[in-house]
Short mmCIF file of C-alpha atoms in Angstrom, two decimals:
data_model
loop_
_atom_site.label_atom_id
_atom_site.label_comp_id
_atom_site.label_asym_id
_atom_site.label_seq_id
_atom_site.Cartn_x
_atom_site.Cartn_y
_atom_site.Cartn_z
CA UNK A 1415 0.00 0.00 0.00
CA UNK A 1416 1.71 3.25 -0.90
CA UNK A 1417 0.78 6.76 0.43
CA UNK A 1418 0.66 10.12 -1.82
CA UNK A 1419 2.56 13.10 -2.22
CA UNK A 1420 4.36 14.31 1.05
CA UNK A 1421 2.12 12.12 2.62
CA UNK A 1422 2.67 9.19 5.62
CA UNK A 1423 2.05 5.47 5.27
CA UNK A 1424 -0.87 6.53 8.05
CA UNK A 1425 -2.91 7.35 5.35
CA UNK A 1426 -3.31 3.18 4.69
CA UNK A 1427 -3.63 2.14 8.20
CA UNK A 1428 -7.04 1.80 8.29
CA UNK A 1429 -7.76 -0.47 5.06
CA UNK A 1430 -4.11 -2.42 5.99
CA UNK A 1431 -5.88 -3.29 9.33
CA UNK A 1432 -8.89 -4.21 7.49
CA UNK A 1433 -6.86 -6.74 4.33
CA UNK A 1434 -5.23 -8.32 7.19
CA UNK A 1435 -8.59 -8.44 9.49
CA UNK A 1436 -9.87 -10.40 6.37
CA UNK A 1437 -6.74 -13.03 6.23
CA UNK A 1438 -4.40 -10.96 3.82
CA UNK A 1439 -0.57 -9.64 4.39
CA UNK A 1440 -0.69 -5.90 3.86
CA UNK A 1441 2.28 -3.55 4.25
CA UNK A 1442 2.25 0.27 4.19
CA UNK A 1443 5.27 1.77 1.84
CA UNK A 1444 7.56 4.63 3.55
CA UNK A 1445 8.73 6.37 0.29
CA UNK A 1446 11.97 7.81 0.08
CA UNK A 1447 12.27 11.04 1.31
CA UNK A 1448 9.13 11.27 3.41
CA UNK A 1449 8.29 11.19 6.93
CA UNK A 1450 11.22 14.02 7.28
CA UNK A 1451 11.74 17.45 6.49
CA UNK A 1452 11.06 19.57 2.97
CA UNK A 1453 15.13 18.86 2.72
CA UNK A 1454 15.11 15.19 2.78
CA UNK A 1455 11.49 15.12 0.38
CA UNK A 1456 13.81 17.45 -2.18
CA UNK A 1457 16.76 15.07 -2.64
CA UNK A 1458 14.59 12.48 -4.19
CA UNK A 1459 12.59 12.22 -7.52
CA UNK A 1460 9.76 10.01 -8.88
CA UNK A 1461 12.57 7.48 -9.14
CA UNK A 1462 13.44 6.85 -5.60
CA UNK A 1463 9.87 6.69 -4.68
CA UNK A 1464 9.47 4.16 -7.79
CA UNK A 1465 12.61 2.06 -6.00
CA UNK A 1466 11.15 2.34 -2.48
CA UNK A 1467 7.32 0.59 -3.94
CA UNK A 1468 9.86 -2.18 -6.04
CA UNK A 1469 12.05 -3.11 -2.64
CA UNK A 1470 8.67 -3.41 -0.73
CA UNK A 1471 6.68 -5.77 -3.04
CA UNK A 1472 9.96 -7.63 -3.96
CA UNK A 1473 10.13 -8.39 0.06
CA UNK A 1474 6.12 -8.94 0.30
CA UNK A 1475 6.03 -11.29 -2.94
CA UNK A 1476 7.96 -13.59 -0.86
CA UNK A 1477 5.68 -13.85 1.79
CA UNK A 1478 2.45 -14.19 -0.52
CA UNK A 1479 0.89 -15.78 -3.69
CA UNK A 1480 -0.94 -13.27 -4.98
CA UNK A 1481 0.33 -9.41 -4.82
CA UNK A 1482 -1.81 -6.59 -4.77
CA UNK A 1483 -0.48 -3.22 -4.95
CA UNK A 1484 -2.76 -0.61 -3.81
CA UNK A 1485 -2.20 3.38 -3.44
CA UNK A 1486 -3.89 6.63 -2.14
CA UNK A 1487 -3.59 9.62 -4.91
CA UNK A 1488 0.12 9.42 -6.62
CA UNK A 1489 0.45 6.14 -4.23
CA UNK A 1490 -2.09 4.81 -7.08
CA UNK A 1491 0.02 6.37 -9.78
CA UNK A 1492 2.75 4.77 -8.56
CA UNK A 1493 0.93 1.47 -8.18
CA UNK A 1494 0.03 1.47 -12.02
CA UNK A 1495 3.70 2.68 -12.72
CA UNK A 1496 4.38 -1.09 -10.88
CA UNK A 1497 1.79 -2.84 -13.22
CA UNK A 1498 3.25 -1.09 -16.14
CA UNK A 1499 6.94 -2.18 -15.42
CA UNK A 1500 6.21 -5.83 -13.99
CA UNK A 1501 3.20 -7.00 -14.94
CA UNK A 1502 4.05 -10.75 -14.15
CA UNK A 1503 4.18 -10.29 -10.42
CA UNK A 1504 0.71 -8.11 -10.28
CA UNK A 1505 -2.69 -10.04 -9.48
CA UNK A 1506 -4.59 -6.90 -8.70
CA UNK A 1507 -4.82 -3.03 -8.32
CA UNK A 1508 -6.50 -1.13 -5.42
CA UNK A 1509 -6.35 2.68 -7.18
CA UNK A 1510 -7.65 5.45 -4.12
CA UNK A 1511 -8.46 8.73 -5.12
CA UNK A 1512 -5.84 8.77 -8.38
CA UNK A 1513 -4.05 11.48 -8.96
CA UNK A 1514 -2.93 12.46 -12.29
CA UNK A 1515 -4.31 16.20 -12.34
CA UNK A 1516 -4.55 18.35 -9.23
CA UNK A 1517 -7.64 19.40 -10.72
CA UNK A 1518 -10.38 19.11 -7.81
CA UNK A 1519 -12.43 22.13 -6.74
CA UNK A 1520 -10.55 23.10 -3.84
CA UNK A 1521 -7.64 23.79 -6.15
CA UNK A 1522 -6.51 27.07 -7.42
CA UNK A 1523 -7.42 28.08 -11.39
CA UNK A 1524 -3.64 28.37 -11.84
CA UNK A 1525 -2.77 24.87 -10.34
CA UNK A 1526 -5.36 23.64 -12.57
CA UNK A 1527 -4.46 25.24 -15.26
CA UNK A 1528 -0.79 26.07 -15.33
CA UNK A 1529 0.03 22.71 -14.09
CA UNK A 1530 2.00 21.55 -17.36
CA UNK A 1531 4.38 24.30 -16.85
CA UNK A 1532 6.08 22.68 -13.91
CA UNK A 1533 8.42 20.79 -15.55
CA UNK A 1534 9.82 23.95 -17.93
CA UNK A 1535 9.70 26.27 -14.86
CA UNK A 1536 11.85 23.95 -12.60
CA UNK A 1537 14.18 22.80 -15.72
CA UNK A 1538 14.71 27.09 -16.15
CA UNK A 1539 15.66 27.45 -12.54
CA UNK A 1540 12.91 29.32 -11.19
CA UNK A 1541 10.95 27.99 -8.12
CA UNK A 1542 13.21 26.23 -6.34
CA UNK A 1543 12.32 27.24 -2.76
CA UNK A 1544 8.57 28.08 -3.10
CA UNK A 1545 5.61 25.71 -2.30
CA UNK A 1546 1.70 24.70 -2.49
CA UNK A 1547 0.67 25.09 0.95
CA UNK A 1548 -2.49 22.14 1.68
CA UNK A 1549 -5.26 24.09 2.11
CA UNK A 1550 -9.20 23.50 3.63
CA UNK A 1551 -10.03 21.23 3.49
CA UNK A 1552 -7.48 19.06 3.49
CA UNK A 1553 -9.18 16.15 1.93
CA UNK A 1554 -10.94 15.54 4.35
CA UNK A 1555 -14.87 15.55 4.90
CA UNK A 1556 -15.09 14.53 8.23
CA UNK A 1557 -14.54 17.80 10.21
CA UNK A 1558 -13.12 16.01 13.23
CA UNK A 1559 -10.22 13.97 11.76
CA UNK A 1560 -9.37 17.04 9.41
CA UNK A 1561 -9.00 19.24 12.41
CA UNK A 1562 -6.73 16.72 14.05
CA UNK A 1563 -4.96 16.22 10.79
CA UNK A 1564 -4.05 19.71 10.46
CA UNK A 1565 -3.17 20.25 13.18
CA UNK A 1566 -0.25 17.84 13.43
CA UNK A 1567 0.87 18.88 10.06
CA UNK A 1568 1.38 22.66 11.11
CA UNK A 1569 3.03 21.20 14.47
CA UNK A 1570 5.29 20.17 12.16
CA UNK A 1571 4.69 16.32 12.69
CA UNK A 1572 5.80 15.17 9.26
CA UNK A 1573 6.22 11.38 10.42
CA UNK A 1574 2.05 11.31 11.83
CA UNK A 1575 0.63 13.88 9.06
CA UNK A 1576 2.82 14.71 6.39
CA UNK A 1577 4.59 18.07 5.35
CA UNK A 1578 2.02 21.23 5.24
CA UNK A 1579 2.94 21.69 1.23
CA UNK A 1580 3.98 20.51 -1.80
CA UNK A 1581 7.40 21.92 -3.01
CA UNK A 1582 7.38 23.38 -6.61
CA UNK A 1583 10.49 20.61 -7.58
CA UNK A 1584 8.66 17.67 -5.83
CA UNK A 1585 5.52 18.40 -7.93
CA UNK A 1586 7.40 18.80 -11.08
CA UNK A 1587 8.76 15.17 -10.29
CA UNK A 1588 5.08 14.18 -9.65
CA UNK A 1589 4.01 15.43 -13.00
CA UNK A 1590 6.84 13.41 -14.93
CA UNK A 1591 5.74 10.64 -13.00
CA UNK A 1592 2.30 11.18 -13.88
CA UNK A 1593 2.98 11.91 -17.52
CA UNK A 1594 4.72 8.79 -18.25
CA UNK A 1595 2.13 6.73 -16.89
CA UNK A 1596 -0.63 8.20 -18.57
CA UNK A 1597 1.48 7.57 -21.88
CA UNK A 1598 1.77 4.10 -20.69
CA UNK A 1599 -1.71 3.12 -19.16
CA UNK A 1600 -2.76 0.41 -22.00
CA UNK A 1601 0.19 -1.70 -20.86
CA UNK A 1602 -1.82 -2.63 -17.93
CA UNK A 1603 -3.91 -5.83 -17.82
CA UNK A 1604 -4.34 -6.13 -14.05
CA UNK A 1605 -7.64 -5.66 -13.05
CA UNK A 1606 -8.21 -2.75 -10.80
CA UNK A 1607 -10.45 -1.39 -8.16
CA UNK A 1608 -10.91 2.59 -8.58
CA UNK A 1609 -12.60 4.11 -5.49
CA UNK A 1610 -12.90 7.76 -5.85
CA UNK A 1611 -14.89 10.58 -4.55
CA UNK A 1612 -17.79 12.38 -6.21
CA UNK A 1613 -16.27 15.76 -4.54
CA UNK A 1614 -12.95 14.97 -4.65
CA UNK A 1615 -11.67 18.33 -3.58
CA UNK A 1616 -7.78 17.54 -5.02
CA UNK A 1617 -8.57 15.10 -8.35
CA UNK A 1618 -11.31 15.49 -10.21
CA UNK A 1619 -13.20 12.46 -11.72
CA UNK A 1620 -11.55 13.04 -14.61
CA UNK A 1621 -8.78 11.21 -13.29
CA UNK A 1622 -10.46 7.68 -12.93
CA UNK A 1623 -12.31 8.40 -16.22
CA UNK A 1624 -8.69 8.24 -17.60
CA UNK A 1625 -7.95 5.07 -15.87
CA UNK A 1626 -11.79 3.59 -17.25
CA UNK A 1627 -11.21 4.38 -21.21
CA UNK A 1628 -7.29 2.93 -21.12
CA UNK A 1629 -6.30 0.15 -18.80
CA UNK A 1630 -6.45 -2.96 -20.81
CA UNK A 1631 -7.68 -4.96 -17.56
CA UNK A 1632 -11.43 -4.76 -16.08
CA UNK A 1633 -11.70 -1.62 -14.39
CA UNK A 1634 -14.28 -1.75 -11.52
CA UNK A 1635 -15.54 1.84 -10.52
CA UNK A 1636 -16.43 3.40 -7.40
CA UNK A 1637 -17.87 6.36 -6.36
CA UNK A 1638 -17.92 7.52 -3.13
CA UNK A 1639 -20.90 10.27 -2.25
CA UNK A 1640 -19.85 11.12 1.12
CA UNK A 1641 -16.19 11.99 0.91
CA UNK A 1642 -13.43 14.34 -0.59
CA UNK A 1643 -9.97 13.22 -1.60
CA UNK A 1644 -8.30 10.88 1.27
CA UNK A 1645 -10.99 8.09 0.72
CA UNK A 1646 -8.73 5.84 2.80
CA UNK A 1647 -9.42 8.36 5.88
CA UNK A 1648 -12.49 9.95 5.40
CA UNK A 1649 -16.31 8.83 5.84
CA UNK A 1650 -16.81 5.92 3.56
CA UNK A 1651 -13.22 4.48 4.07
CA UNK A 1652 -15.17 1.50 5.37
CA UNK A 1653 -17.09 1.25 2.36
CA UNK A 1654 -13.76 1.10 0.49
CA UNK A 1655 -12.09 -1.80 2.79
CA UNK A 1656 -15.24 -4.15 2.52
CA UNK A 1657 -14.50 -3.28 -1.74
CA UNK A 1658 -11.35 -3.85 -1.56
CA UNK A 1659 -11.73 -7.03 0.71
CA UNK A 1660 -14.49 -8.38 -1.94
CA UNK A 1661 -12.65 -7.63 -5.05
CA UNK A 1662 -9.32 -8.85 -3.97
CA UNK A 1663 -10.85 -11.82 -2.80
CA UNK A 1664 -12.35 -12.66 -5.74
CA UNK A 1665 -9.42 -12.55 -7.62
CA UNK A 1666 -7.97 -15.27 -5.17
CA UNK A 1667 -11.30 -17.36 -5.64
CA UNK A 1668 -10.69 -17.32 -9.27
CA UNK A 1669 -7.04 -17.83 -9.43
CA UNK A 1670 -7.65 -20.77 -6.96
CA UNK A 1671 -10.46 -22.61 -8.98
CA UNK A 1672 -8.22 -21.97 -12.84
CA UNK A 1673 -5.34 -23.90 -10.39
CA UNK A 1674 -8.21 -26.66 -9.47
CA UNK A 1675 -7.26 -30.21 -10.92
CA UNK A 1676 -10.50 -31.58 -12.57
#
């Protein structure tokens, strides 16, 4: 299970405690450069988080027969970045609140918009030290856990909430990330679970619509009506564990009866 953007492996605790209520080994990813300061996030790219998912799964494939690999916003990117580049060790996808546009409604018209000029801004030099601050509401519905969210992340509690922004360089590795993915999506024949919020405050549902029309695998949608972004946290996260329970179990059913001698 692999967490977002400047985000903790907390954000999987919940539906890891719920796969392994329900018989299954889950692990929660730490990627590089997380769980620290801004410093430590900036001297790592997409590829060091890439390494960090490979190094977990190659450790967890030894413990399991099937492997899913599940993520929360670029975690999901990053799990369909997995499919794409080993698609012999993935039985399954569990795809939370996908990010590849920061495109929800809490975002600003710029970050919608201007988004695709990351890469040339940050190759020119310019932007080095400046950030997108998380704002309200945080991705959360559920007024209680955001408050106690926030407030961690302000206290500066990187390891229990996650840094308070995005840095302008770590996004521009996001959106390379994201870019070659999307180029790359029909490489992936794993079916896949896509839980995603009608309000998604940070990704639109444009972004599983993208994951729908190109994924070579089934694609089972769906949509959550009482949450925003962190689906894994929020009201309906345990709508999304019994989902991800049912679907990943019936990918085990079926793999078990194909393996059935007659």
């Amino acid at each position: 299970m692999i967490h977002g953007l400047t985000g903790t492996p907390n954000e999987l605790r919940f539906v890891a405690r719920g796969l392994r209520a329900a018989g299954f080994e889950a692990e929660c990813v730490r990627l590089a450069g997380h769980c620290g300061s801004e410093a430590d996030l900036l001297a790592t790219g997409w590829q060091d988080w890439f390494a960090s998912v490979e190094q977990a799964a190659d450790v967890l494939r030894q413990k399991v027969k099937h492997l899913f690999v599940a993520g929360l916003s670029m975690g999901a990117v990053l799990a369909l970045k997995y499919a794409i580049e080993h698609p012999d060790k993935v039985d399954g996808l569990g795809l939370y609140g996908t990010t590849f546009f920061y495109d929800g409604w809490s975002i600003p018209w710029y970050g919608r918009h201007l988004a695709f000029l990351f890469p040339l801004i940050i190759g020119l030099g310019f932007g080095q030290r400046k950030c997108f601050m998380e704002a309200h509401p945080f991705g959360l519905k559920n007024e209680r856990l955001r408050q106690a969210i926030s407030s961690k992340m302000h206290a500066g509690d990187s390891a229990a909430a996650g840094l308070p922004g995005n840095p302008w360089p770590s996004l521009e590795q996001f959106y390379r990330l994201a870019t070659d993915v999307q180029k790359n999506l029909h490489r992936v024949h794993a079916p896949a679970l896509a839980v995603h919020a009608r309000e998604d405050d940070v990704a639109s549902l444009r972004n599983v619509h993208l994951i729908e029309r190109h994924l070579r695998g089934p694609v089972e949608t769906v949509i959550l009506a009482n949450s925003y972004h962190m689906v894994t946290l929020d009201q309906e996260k345990g709508t999304l564990v019994e989902r991800s329970v049912d679907f990943f179990s019936r990918i085990v059913t079926r793999a078990a009866m194909r393996e059935k001698p007659e």
